[in-house]
Amino acid sequence: MRRSLNRTGITRRLGLAATALTTTALTTTALVTAALVTAPAPAARAATEWTARPAPPTIGSSALLAVAAAAPGAVLAGGYQFKRPNDRWCWGLRCPPPALFNPTLQRWDGTAWSWLGTPGMPDLGQILHLDAVSLDDLWATGTRYIECCGDGAAYVAHLTGTASTELQAPAGLSHIAALDADEQGAWLAGTANSQVNGSPVYRWKGTWAPYSLPASISGLRERTPDDVWAVGTDADGAPYAARYDGSSWRTATPPQPAGMQGRLLSVLPLGPDDVWATGYTTAGGQRADRSYHWDGTAWQEAPAPDGARFGDALTDDGAGGLWATVNAGALTGTSDLLHYTDGAWHREAAVSGSGASVTALACVPGTGTVWAVGARDNAPLVLSTG
């Protein structure tokens, strides 16, 4: 959710220099993009200072997987707690998987954390995505946990100043990968449930309305109700992006070489001519992580530092740049983050030492403060800039 942002084009501020540019026009059926241009990498700069914040109280082995902010005194964090061995036995064997956990969802008011309920899911589950429209308009998604079988049905909740309600998740989604909310409702996106001929994108306005896109969606963000972006991978396994103009979706994928495979993981629309997407491509078994910027006319590219992999979270830094989490491959996460500033991505460590994992990011609207959450030594980790 980025309705409070009022920014000029990030390209001018960050100095992305186009050395070749081909301009095309929008049509009624597709958004034809221009040639990608790789920006030169400037010298490195001093790392950002991150400050440890009080972590929300949890029970036992815990981790935070999602964060959202409506204001400096209204920050949400969610994840799981009380991760413990599964002692249930099935037909003489211990039931897989080997652990159970309960959800945690809490709010920071500027002084202390307070518990928020997870209506309909009092135990055995986790919170994976959050969005905060305002102090009294909060959305959460996650998954239930089935003691015998692992992840169960998707979970969706809407928490307001007057009621906290579980909403039935769309049956047409087999997996929820993205949540974004506004004053009118919320968007959900992920993988379509082929068993019921489902769709990868749904919009809530009292009921779930499906939108059929030829892709599996990894990230979705709304700038305004008539400017919504979704990214993922198409039916051929290639990177995919689409833009919603209030009435229909149109393809808006950064141009890729023929036969290129890959996935766009996250998208961040900051203005009609200021949109970022991060992800990766694969060729010959080799992965190359990439970010793309849409300036209203063409896509430009800024590659990730050597060896760095983009994670699922992407946010602005409140000062003309971007923050992204790092995917550590087989690991659950890393305390390193990617920071886009001065025209290039830089890898920075948010905390020193080992055993820490940063999984989610949120910029407080109207400020330069960014919150990061994750886990350290099996306990919640909360950090912020500024």
mmCIF file of C-alpha atoms in Angstrom:
data_model
loop_
_atom_site.group_PDB
_atom_site.id
_atom_site.type_symbol
_atom_site.label_atom_id
_atom_site.label_comp_id
_atom_site.label_asym_id
_atom_site.label_seq_id
_atom_site.Cartn_x
_atom_site.Cartn_y
_atom_site.Cartn_z
ATOM 1 C CA MET A 1 0.000 0.000 0.000
ATOM 2 C CA ARG A 2 1.552 3.286 -1.119
ATOM 3 C CA ARG A 3 -1.291 5.792 -1.305
ATOM 4 C CA SER A 4 0.465 8.327 0.937
ATOM 5 C CA LEU A 5 3.552 8.696 -1.257
ATOM 6 C CA ASN A 6 4.065 11.848 -3.288
ATOM 7 C CA ARG A 7 7.321 11.541 -5.185
ATOM 8 C CA THR A 8 8.966 12.723 -8.362
ATOM 9 C CA GLY A 9 10.537 10.210 -10.740
ATOM 10 C CA ILE A 10 13.079 8.068 -8.995
ATOM 11 C CA THR A 11 15.103 7.787 -12.192
ATOM 12 C CA ARG A 12 16.160 11.446 -12.045
ATOM 13 C CA ARG A 13 17.096 11.247 -8.358
ATOM 14 C CA LEU A 14 19.051 7.995 -8.632
ATOM 15 C CA GLY A 15 20.809 8.821 -11.884
ATOM 16 C CA LEU A 16 19.973 5.830 -14.049
ATOM 17 C CA ALA A 17 21.616 6.726 -17.366
ATOM 18 C CA ALA A 18 20.091 5.258 -20.514
ATOM 19 C CA THR A 19 22.621 4.552 -23.236
ATOM 20 C CA ALA A 20 20.075 3.161 -25.639
ATOM 21 C CA LEU A 21 16.338 3.617 -25.588
ATOM 22 C CA THR A 22 13.523 2.462 -27.813
ATOM 23 C CA THR A 23 10.140 4.036 -27.142
ATOM 24 C CA THR A 24 6.844 2.347 -27.868
ATOM 25 C CA ALA A 25 3.202 3.118 -27.098
ATOM 26 C CA LEU A 26 0.529 1.459 -24.986
ATOM 27 C CA THR A 27 -2.063 -0.454 -26.956
ATOM 28 C CA THR A 28 -5.454 -1.763 -25.880
ATOM 29 C CA THR A 29 -4.062 -5.287 -25.626
ATOM 30 C CA ALA A 30 -0.518 -4.918 -24.311
ATOM 31 C CA LEU A 31 2.049 -2.600 -22.842
ATOM 32 C CA VAL A 32 4.930 -2.817 -25.303
ATOM 33 C CA THR A 33 8.133 -2.060 -23.474
ATOM 34 C CA ALA A 34 11.424 -0.618 -24.659
ATOM 35 C CA ALA A 35 14.939 -1.991 -24.673
ATOM 36 C CA LEU A 36 16.595 -2.500 -21.308
ATOM 37 C CA VAL A 37 19.616 -0.409 -20.407
ATOM 38 C CA THR A 38 22.125 -1.374 -17.750
ATOM 39 C CA ALA A 39 23.295 1.454 -15.512
ATOM 40 C CA PRO A 40 26.964 1.870 -14.593
ATOM 41 C CA ALA A 41 27.829 1.047 -10.989
ATOM 42 C CA PRO A 42 29.166 3.960 -8.948
ATOM 43 C CA ALA A 43 31.514 3.704 -5.983
ATOM 44 C CA ALA A 44 30.247 2.116 -2.777
ATOM 45 C CA ARG A 45 28.938 4.273 0.068
ATOM 46 C CA ALA A 46 28.725 3.991 3.830
ATOM 47 C CA ALA A 47 26.320 1.379 5.147
ATOM 48 C CA THR A 48 23.018 2.404 6.736
ATOM 49 C CA GLU A 49 22.725 2.209 10.508
ATOM 50 C CA TRP A 50 19.945 -0.109 11.709
ATOM 51 C CA THR A 51 18.664 0.081 15.289
ATOM 52 C CA ALA A 52 17.336 -2.886 17.269
ATOM 53 C CA ARG A 53 13.757 -2.302 18.443
ATOM 54 C CA PRO A 54 11.919 -4.061 21.260
ATOM 55 C CA ALA A 55 10.592 -7.346 19.913
ATOM 56 C CA PRO A 56 6.983 -8.417 20.504
ATOM 57 C CA PRO A 57 6.553 -10.993 23.270
ATOM 58 C CA THR A 58 6.059 -14.518 22.004
ATOM 59 C CA ILE A 59 6.056 -18.048 23.413
ATOM 60 C CA GLY A 60 8.929 -20.402 22.691
ATOM 61 C CA SER A 61 10.717 -20.691 19.361
ATOM 62 C CA SER A 62 9.326 -17.847 17.230
ATOM 63 C CA ALA A 63 9.878 -15.793 14.061
ATOM 64 C CA LEU A 64 8.330 -12.746 12.422
ATOM 65 C CA LEU A 65 7.481 -13.202 8.734
ATOM 66 C CA ALA A 66 5.477 -10.054 7.904
ATOM 67 C CA VAL A 67 5.418 -6.348 8.778
ATOM 68 C CA ALA A 68 3.237 -3.393 7.770
ATOM 69 C CA ALA A 69 3.000 0.237 8.872
ATOM 70 C CA ALA A 70 0.137 2.742 8.802
ATOM 71 C CA ALA A 71 1.927 5.429 10.863
ATOM 72 C CA PRO A 72 4.951 5.763 13.191
ATOM 73 C CA GLY A 73 2.794 4.563 16.077
ATOM 74 C CA ALA A 74 0.946 1.886 14.129
ATOM 75 C CA VAL A 75 3.247 -0.933 13.023
ATOM 76 C CA LEU A 76 2.053 -4.542 12.649
ATOM 77 C CA ALA A 77 4.200 -7.653 12.864
ATOM 78 C CA GLY A 78 3.121 -11.234 12.364
ATOM 79 C CA GLY A 79 4.552 -14.712 12.056
ATOM 80 C CA TYR A 80 4.603 -17.807 14.245
ATOM 81 C CA GLN A 81 5.410 -18.775 17.840
ATOM 82 C CA PHE A 82 5.599 -21.862 20.035
ATOM 83 C CA LYS A 83 7.293 -23.942 17.361
ATOM 84 C CA ARG A 84 7.573 -27.378 18.903
ATOM 85 C CA PRO A 85 7.966 -31.057 18.038
ATOM 86 C CA ASN A 86 4.997 -32.895 16.632
ATOM 87 C CA ASP A 87 4.311 -35.729 19.061
ATOM 88 C CA ARG A 88 1.397 -37.190 17.132
ATOM 89 C CA TRP A 89 1.789 -40.712 15.819
ATOM 90 C CA CYS A 90 0.236 -42.114 12.653
ATOM 91 C CA TRP A 91 0.038 -45.835 12.028
ATOM 92 C CA GLY A 92 2.993 -46.474 14.319
ATOM 93 C CA LEU A 93 5.114 -43.683 12.820
ATOM 94 C CA ARG A 94 5.633 -40.089 13.928
ATOM 95 C CA CYS A 95 3.571 -37.797 11.693
ATOM 96 C CA PRO A 96 5.491 -35.506 9.342
ATOM 97 C CA PRO A 97 6.418 -32.696 9.340
ATOM 98 C CA PRO A 98 8.374 -32.622 12.627
ATOM 99 C CA ALA A 99 7.083 -29.335 14.097
ATOM 100 C CA LEU A 100 3.916 -27.433 14.990
ATOM 101 C CA PHE A 101 3.475 -23.685 15.525
ATOM 102 C CA ASN A 102 0.845 -21.103 16.462
ATOM 103 C CA PRO A 103 0.228 -17.656 14.918
ATOM 104 C CA THR A 104 1.333 -14.342 16.373
ATOM 105 C CA LEU A 105 -0.026 -10.947 15.300
ATOM 106 C CA GLN A 106 0.892 -7.835 17.281
ATOM 107 C CA ARG A 107 0.801 -4.038 16.969
ATOM 108 C CA TRP A 108 3.396 -1.448 18.038
ATOM 109 C CA ASP A 109 1.867 1.844 19.275
ATOM 110 C CA GLY A 110 5.141 3.730 19.600
ATOM 111 C CA THR A 111 5.727 2.545 23.170
ATOM 112 C CA ALA A 112 4.812 -1.129 23.483
ATOM 113 C CA TRP A 113 3.481 -4.151 21.621
ATOM 114 C CA SER A 114 -0.080 -5.375 22.097
ATOM 115 C CA TRP A 115 -1.639 -8.633 20.943
ATOM 116 C CA LEU A 116 -4.181 -8.696 18.153
ATOM 117 C CA GLY A 117 -6.380 -11.724 17.727
ATOM 118 C CA THR A 118 -6.361 -14.006 14.711
ATOM 119 C CA PRO A 119 -10.116 -14.631 14.396
ATOM 120 C CA GLY A 120 -10.879 -18.136 13.232
ATOM 121 C CA MET A 121 -7.298 -19.314 13.769
ATOM 122 C CA PRO A 122 -6.573 -19.370 17.519
ATOM 123 C CA ASP A 123 -3.790 -21.940 17.109
ATOM 124 C CA LEU A 124 -1.917 -24.104 14.585
ATOM 125 C CA GLY A 125 -1.088 -21.578 11.900
ATOM 126 C CA GLN A 126 1.073 -18.626 10.931
ATOM 127 C CA ILE A 127 0.773 -15.092 9.530
ATOM 128 C CA LEU A 128 2.609 -14.562 6.255
ATOM 129 C CA HIS A 129 1.380 -11.209 4.851
ATOM 130 C CA LEU A 130 0.117 -7.959 6.394
ATOM 131 C CA ASP A 131 -1.160 -4.591 5.216
ATOM 132 C CA ALA A 132 -2.311 -1.576 7.215
ATOM 133 C CA VAL A 133 -4.654 0.890 5.517
ATOM 134 C CA SER A 134 -5.034 2.839 8.758
ATOM 135 C CA LEU A 135 -4.846 2.328 12.506
ATOM 136 C CA ASP A 136 -8.300 0.684 12.438
ATOM 137 C CA ASP A 137 -8.196 -1.033 9.042
ATOM 138 C CA LEU A 138 -5.818 -3.988 8.998
ATOM 139 C CA TRP A 139 -5.522 -7.078 6.798
ATOM 140 C CA ALA A 140 -3.662 -10.347 7.380
ATOM 141 C CA THR A 141 -3.186 -13.584 5.469
ATOM 142 C CA GLY A 142 -1.432 -16.811 6.331
ATOM 143 C CA THR A 143 -1.921 -20.540 6.449
ATOM 144 C CA ARG A 144 -3.479 -22.922 8.899
ATOM 145 C CA TYR A 145 -1.402 -25.850 10.016
ATOM 146 C CA ILE A 146 -2.757 -29.405 9.983
ATOM 147 C CA GLU A 147 -1.170 -31.562 12.643
ATOM 148 C CA CYS A 148 -0.905 -34.609 10.424
ATOM 149 C CA CYS A 149 -0.078 -32.989 7.118
ATOM 150 C CA GLY A 150 1.589 -29.555 7.312
ATOM 151 C CA ASP A 151 0.149 -26.447 5.652
ATOM 152 C CA GLY A 152 -3.628 -26.389 5.418
ATOM 153 C CA ALA A 153 -6.167 -23.917 4.064
ATOM 154 C CA ALA A 154 -5.259 -20.306 3.396
ATOM 155 C CA TYR A 155 -6.215 -17.789 6.085
ATOM 156 C CA VAL A 156 -7.542 -14.237 5.516
ATOM 157 C CA ALA A 157 -8.604 -11.783 8.242
ATOM 158 C CA HIS A 158 -9.859 -8.182 8.240
ATOM 159 C CA LEU A 159 -9.406 -6.317 11.527
ATOM 160 C CA THR A 160 -11.176 -2.987 12.036
ATOM 161 C CA GLY A 161 -11.912 -0.684 14.953
ATOM 162 C CA THR A 162 -15.310 -2.310 15.407
ATOM 163 C CA ALA A 163 -14.844 -5.953 14.392
ATOM 164 C CA SER A 164 -12.210 -8.552 13.594
ATOM 165 C CA THR A 165 -13.422 -11.072 11.059
ATOM 166 C CA GLU A 166 -12.050 -14.069 9.240
ATOM 167 C CA LEU A 167 -12.940 -14.022 5.537
ATOM 168 C CA GLN A 168 -13.166 -17.186 3.508
ATOM 169 C CA ALA A 169 -10.174 -17.264 1.168
ATOM 170 C CA PRO A 170 -10.935 -17.592 -2.561
ATOM 171 C CA ALA A 171 -11.250 -21.250 -3.485
ATOM 172 C CA GLY A 172 -9.597 -20.385 -6.795
ATOM 173 C CA LEU A 173 -6.238 -19.722 -5.091
ATOM 174 C CA SER A 174 -4.142 -22.709 -4.099
ATOM 175 C CA HIS A 175 -1.513 -20.438 -2.548
ATOM 176 C CA ILE A 176 -1.536 -16.763 -1.449
ATOM 177 C CA ALA A 177 1.730 -14.999 -2.264
ATOM 178 C CA ALA A 178 0.702 -11.329 -2.048
ATOM 179 C CA LEU A 179 -1.711 -9.039 -0.181
ATOM 180 C CA ASP A 180 -2.385 -5.328 -0.725
ATOM 181 C CA ALA A 181 -5.284 -3.391 0.763
ATOM 182 C CA ASP A 182 -6.934 0.008 0.394
ATOM 183 C CA GLU A 183 -9.972 1.841 1.753
ATOM 184 C CA GLN A 184 -12.261 -0.110 -0.599
ATOM 185 C CA GLY A 185 -11.016 -3.628 0.123
ATOM 186 C CA ALA A 186 -8.017 -5.796 -0.675
ATOM 187 C CA TRP A 187 -6.164 -7.648 -3.407
ATOM 188 C CA LEU A 188 -4.943 -11.227 -3.082
ATOM 189 C CA ALA A 189 -2.662 -12.946 -5.584
ATOM 190 C CA GLY A 190 -0.768 -16.190 -5.929
ATOM 191 C CA THR A 191 -1.143 -19.501 -7.713
ATOM 192 C CA ALA A 192 -4.428 -20.419 -9.338
ATOM 193 C CA ASN A 193 -6.143 -23.585 -8.150
ATOM 194 C CA SER A 194 -6.374 -25.615 -11.353
ATOM 195 C CA GLN A 195 -8.738 -28.120 -9.722
ATOM 196 C CA VAL A 196 -11.515 -25.510 -9.664
ATOM 197 C CA ASN A 197 -10.396 -23.514 -12.723
ATOM 198 C CA GLY A 198 -9.258 -20.705 -10.438
ATOM 199 C CA SER A 199 -7.559 -17.379 -11.128
ATOM 200 C CA PRO A 200 -4.261 -15.986 -9.754
ATOM 201 C CA VAL A 201 -5.654 -12.556 -8.707
ATOM 202 C CA TYR A 202 -8.721 -11.645 -6.619
ATOM 203 C CA ARG A 203 -10.218 -8.345 -5.486
ATOM 204 C CA TRP A 204 -12.366 -8.030 -2.334
ATOM 205 C CA LYS A 205 -15.254 -5.548 -2.331
ATOM 206 C CA GLY A 206 -17.704 -7.473 -0.190
ATOM 207 C CA THR A 207 -17.045 -10.617 -2.254
ATOM 208 C CA TRP A 208 -14.002 -11.964 -4.072
ATOM 209 C CA ALA A 209 -13.905 -11.023 -7.770
ATOM 210 C CA PRO A 210 -11.448 -13.093 -9.864
ATOM 211 C CA TYR A 211 -9.091 -11.743 -12.529
ATOM 212 C CA SER A 212 -7.667 -14.241 -14.970
ATOM 213 C CA LEU A 213 -4.000 -13.678 -15.855
ATOM 214 C CA PRO A 214 -1.776 -16.138 -17.764
ATOM 215 C CA ALA A 215 0.699 -16.406 -14.895
ATOM 216 C CA SER A 216 1.445 -17.449 -11.348
ATOM 217 C CA ILE A 217 1.760 -14.252 -9.295
ATOM 218 C CA SER A 218 4.524 -13.679 -6.718
ATOM 219 C CA GLY A 219 4.015 -9.982 -5.936
ATOM 220 C CA LEU A 220 1.204 -7.427 -6.240
ATOM 221 C CA ARG A 221 1.094 -3.767 -5.177
ATOM 222 C CA GLU A 222 -1.494 -1.032 -5.622
ATOM 223 C CA ARG A 223 -0.493 2.606 -6.019
ATOM 224 C CA THR A 224 -4.054 3.791 -6.629
ATOM 225 C CA PRO A 225 -7.231 1.790 -7.397
ATOM 226 C CA ASP A 226 -6.600 2.412 -11.094
ATOM 227 C CA ASP A 227 -2.861 1.671 -11.016
ATOM 228 C CA VAL A 228 -2.104 -1.832 -9.739
ATOM 229 C CA TRP A 229 0.876 -4.001 -10.701
ATOM 230 C CA ALA A 230 1.360 -7.771 -10.484
ATOM 231 C CA VAL A 231 4.492 -9.806 -11.226
ATOM 232 C CA GLY A 232 5.391 -13.473 -11.363
ATOM 233 C CA THR A 233 6.077 -16.110 -13.994
ATOM 234 C CA ASP A 234 4.002 -16.949 -17.061
ATOM 235 C CA ALA A 235 2.781 -20.303 -18.313
ATOM 236 C CA ASP A 236 6.077 -20.832 -20.178
ATOM 237 C CA GLY A 237 8.170 -20.175 -17.074
ATOM 238 C CA ALA A 238 9.308 -16.711 -18.152
ATOM 239 C CA PRO A 239 9.247 -13.473 -16.097
ATOM 240 C CA TYR A 240 5.863 -11.759 -16.189
ATOM 241 C CA ALA A 241 4.365 -8.384 -15.237
ATOM 242 C CA ALA A 242 0.921 -6.858 -15.750
ATOM 243 C CA ARG A 243 -0.743 -3.529 -14.956
ATOM 244 C CA TYR A 244 -4.371 -2.853 -13.997
ATOM 245 C CA ASP A 245 -5.865 0.501 -15.046
ATOM 246 C CA GLY A 246 -9.105 0.265 -13.075
ATOM 247 C CA SER A 247 -10.962 -1.753 -15.682
ATOM 248 C CA SER A 248 -8.600 -4.314 -17.212
ATOM 249 C CA TRP A 249 -5.155 -5.869 -16.919
ATOM 250 C CA ARG A 250 -2.518 -5.427 -19.630
ATOM 251 C CA THR A 251 0.794 -7.214 -20.015
ATOM 252 C CA ALA A 252 3.744 -5.036 -18.987
ATOM 253 C CA THR A 253 6.712 -7.410 -18.832
ATOM 254 C CA PRO A 254 10.280 -6.101 -19.160
ATOM 255 C CA PRO A 255 11.608 -7.368 -22.509
ATOM 256 C CA GLN A 256 13.404 -10.702 -22.255
ATOM 257 C CA PRO A 257 15.485 -12.716 -24.730
ATOM 258 C CA ALA A 258 13.524 -15.412 -26.503
ATOM 259 C CA GLY A 259 13.212 -18.553 -24.419
ATOM 260 C CA MET A 260 14.454 -16.890 -21.225
ATOM 261 C CA GLN A 261 13.140 -18.483 -18.026
ATOM 262 C CA GLY A 262 12.732 -16.848 -14.637
ATOM 263 C CA ARG A 263 10.409 -15.068 -12.236
ATOM 264 C CA LEU A 264 9.703 -11.562 -11.010
ATOM 265 C CA LEU A 265 9.339 -11.712 -7.232
ATOM 266 C CA SER A 266 8.319 -8.223 -6.088
ATOM 267 C CA VAL A 267 6.932 -5.001 -7.529
ATOM 268 C CA LEU A 268 6.769 -1.462 -6.115
ATOM 269 C CA PRO A 269 4.821 1.287 -7.963
ATOM 270 C CA LEU A 270 5.816 4.666 -6.532
ATOM 271 C CA GLY A 271 4.291 6.778 -9.321
ATOM 272 C CA PRO A 272 2.778 6.357 -12.799
ATOM 273 C CA ASP A 273 6.293 6.723 -14.216
ATOM 274 C CA ASP A 274 8.184 5.207 -11.309
ATOM 275 C CA VAL A 275 7.769 1.423 -10.921
ATOM 276 C CA TRP A 276 10.324 -1.137 -9.749
ATOM 277 C CA ALA A 277 10.342 -4.908 -10.125
ATOM 278 C CA THR A 278 12.894 -7.414 -8.831
ATOM 279 C CA GLY A 279 13.475 -11.044 -9.681
ATOM 280 C CA TYR A 280 15.747 -13.327 -11.652
ATOM 281 C CA THR A 281 16.299 -15.076 -14.965
ATOM 282 C CA THR A 282 17.905 -18.430 -15.681
ATOM 283 C CA ALA A 283 19.884 -19.604 -18.695
ATOM 284 C CA GLY A 284 22.011 -22.704 -18.993
ATOM 285 C CA GLY A 285 21.322 -23.548 -15.377
ATOM 286 C CA GLN A 286 22.741 -20.208 -14.208
ATOM 287 C CA ARG A 287 20.657 -17.710 -12.228
ATOM 288 C CA ALA A 288 21.053 -13.956 -12.759
ATOM 289 C CA ASP A 289 19.212 -11.646 -10.344
ATOM 290 C CA ARG A 290 17.854 -8.429 -11.822
ATOM 291 C CA SER A 291 15.833 -5.340 -11.040
ATOM 292 C CA TYR A 292 13.891 -3.277 -13.539
ATOM 293 C CA HIS A 293 12.633 0.308 -13.461
ATOM 294 C CA TRP A 294 9.696 1.606 -15.536
ATOM 295 C CA ASP A 295 9.886 5.363 -16.169
ATOM 296 C CA GLY A 296 6.561 5.641 -17.990
ATOM 297 C CA THR A 297 8.173 5.032 -21.366
ATOM 298 C CA ALA A 298 10.706 2.244 -21.088
ATOM 299 C CA TRP A 299 12.193 -0.369 -18.786
ATOM 300 C CA GLN A 300 15.766 0.034 -17.571
ATOM 301 C CA GLU A 301 17.805 -2.553 -15.700
ATOM 302 C CA ALA A 302 19.984 -2.381 -12.579
ATOM 303 C CA PRO A 303 21.523 -5.796 -11.811
ATOM 304 C CA ALA A 304 22.046 -7.135 -8.306
ATOM 305 C CA PRO A 305 25.569 -7.298 -6.814
ATOM 306 C CA ASP A 306 27.529 -10.402 -7.742
ATOM 307 C CA GLY A 307 26.248 -13.422 -5.871
ATOM 308 C CA ALA A 308 23.260 -11.632 -4.296
ATOM 309 C CA ARG A 309 19.750 -13.010 -4.711
ATOM 310 C CA PHE A 310 16.602 -10.949 -4.313
ATOM 311 C CA GLY A 311 14.115 -12.062 -1.682
ATOM 312 C CA ASP A 312 10.370 -11.472 -1.641
ATOM 313 C CA ALA A 313 10.284 -8.056 0.092
ATOM 314 C CA LEU A 314 10.802 -4.671 -1.588
ATOM 315 C CA THR A 315 10.152 -1.193 -0.169
ATOM 316 C CA ASP A 316 11.268 2.403 -0.658
ATOM 317 C CA ASP A 317 13.706 3.903 1.831
ATOM 318 C CA GLY A 318 11.932 7.255 2.162
ATOM 319 C CA ALA A 319 14.950 9.049 0.707
ATOM 320 C CA GLY A 320 14.864 8.223 -2.997
ATOM 321 C CA GLY A 321 16.159 4.671 -2.788
ATOM 322 C CA LEU A 322 14.983 1.101 -2.217
ATOM 323 C CA TRP A 323 15.490 -1.777 0.203
ATOM 324 C CA ALA A 324 15.119 -5.458 -0.696
ATOM 325 C CA THR A 325 15.534 -8.645 1.298
ATOM 326 C CA VAL A 326 18.070 -11.251 0.227
ATOM 327 C CA ASN A 327 17.211 -14.844 -0.582
ATOM 328 C CA ALA A 328 19.915 -17.037 0.897
ATOM 329 C CA GLY A 329 19.017 -20.085 -1.155
ATOM 330 C CA ALA A 330 18.611 -23.115 1.093
ATOM 331 C CA LEU A 331 18.746 -20.924 4.217
ATOM 332 C CA THR A 332 15.584 -19.398 5.704
ATOM 333 C CA GLY A 333 16.990 -15.892 5.233
ATOM 334 C CA THR A 334 19.887 -13.627 6.004
ATOM 335 C CA SER A 335 20.565 -10.460 7.960
ATOM 336 C CA ASP A 336 21.953 -8.923 4.766
ATOM 337 C CA LEU A 337 19.787 -6.526 2.773
ATOM 338 C CA LEU A 338 20.119 -4.964 -0.671
ATOM 339 C CA HIS A 339 20.021 -1.149 -0.770
ATOM 340 C CA TYR A 340 19.532 0.757 -4.028
ATOM 341 C CA THR A 341 21.092 4.192 -3.759
ATOM 342 C CA ASP A 342 23.300 6.411 -5.912
ATOM 343 C CA GLY A 343 22.255 4.498 -9.020
ATOM 344 C CA ALA A 344 23.191 0.953 -7.963
ATOM 345 C CA TRP A 345 22.413 -1.888 -5.573
ATOM 346 C CA HIS A 346 24.694 -2.397 -2.564
ATOM 347 C CA ARG A 347 24.714 -5.312 -0.150
ATOM 348 C CA GLU A 348 24.559 -4.277 3.508
ATOM 349 C CA ALA A 349 24.349 -6.204 6.781
ATOM 350 C CA ALA A 350 21.434 -5.109 8.970
ATOM 351 C CA VAL A 351 22.839 -6.789 12.104
ATOM 352 C CA SER A 352 26.247 -8.146 12.964
ATOM 353 C CA GLY A 353 27.007 -11.735 13.833
ATOM 354 C CA SER A 354 25.344 -14.946 12.742
ATOM 355 C CA GLY A 355 22.025 -16.560 13.485
ATOM 356 C CA ALA A 356 19.888 -13.649 12.253
ATOM 357 C CA SER A 357 17.341 -13.643 9.439
ATOM 358 C CA VAL A 358 15.496 -10.643 7.928
ATOM 359 C CA THR A 359 12.373 -11.665 6.004
ATOM 360 C CA ALA A 360 10.077 -8.615 5.630
ATOM 361 C CA LEU A 361 10.291 -4.826 5.226
ATOM 362 C CA ALA A 362 7.952 -1.834 5.481
ATOM 363 C CA CYS A 363 8.464 1.915 5.100
ATOM 364 C CA VAL A 364 6.406 4.065 7.486
ATOM 365 C CA PRO A 365 4.274 6.358 5.260
ATOM 366 C CA GLY A 366 5.440 9.957 5.129
ATOM 367 C CA THR A 367 8.751 9.206 6.871
ATOM 368 C CA GLY A 368 12.222 7.925 6.086
ATOM 369 C CA THR A 369 11.891 5.106 8.625
ATOM 370 C CA VAL A 370 11.993 1.506 7.418
ATOM 371 C CA TRP A 371 11.107 -1.445 9.662
ATOM 372 C CA ALA A 372 12.598 -4.905 9.185
ATOM 373 C CA VAL A 373 11.513 -8.101 10.937
ATOM 374 C CA GLY A 374 12.741 -11.655 11.106
ATOM 375 C CA ALA A 375 14.322 -13.887 13.714
ATOM 376 C CA ARG A 376 17.530 -14.269 15.684
ATOM 377 C CA ASP A 377 18.374 -17.320 17.764
ATOM 378 C CA ASN A 378 14.763 -18.573 17.441
ATOM 379 C CA ALA A 379 13.311 -15.306 18.781
ATOM 380 C CA PRO A 380 11.644 -12.356 17.007
ATOM 381 C CA LEU A 381 13.969 -9.740 15.511
ATOM 382 C CA VAL A 382 12.820 -6.146 14.908
ATOM 383 C CA LEU A 383 14.997 -3.410 13.397
ATOM 384 C CA SER A 384 14.453 0.067 11.998
ATOM 385 C CA THR A 385 16.381 2.850 10.318
ATOM 386 C CA GLY A 386 16.376 6.357 11.750
#
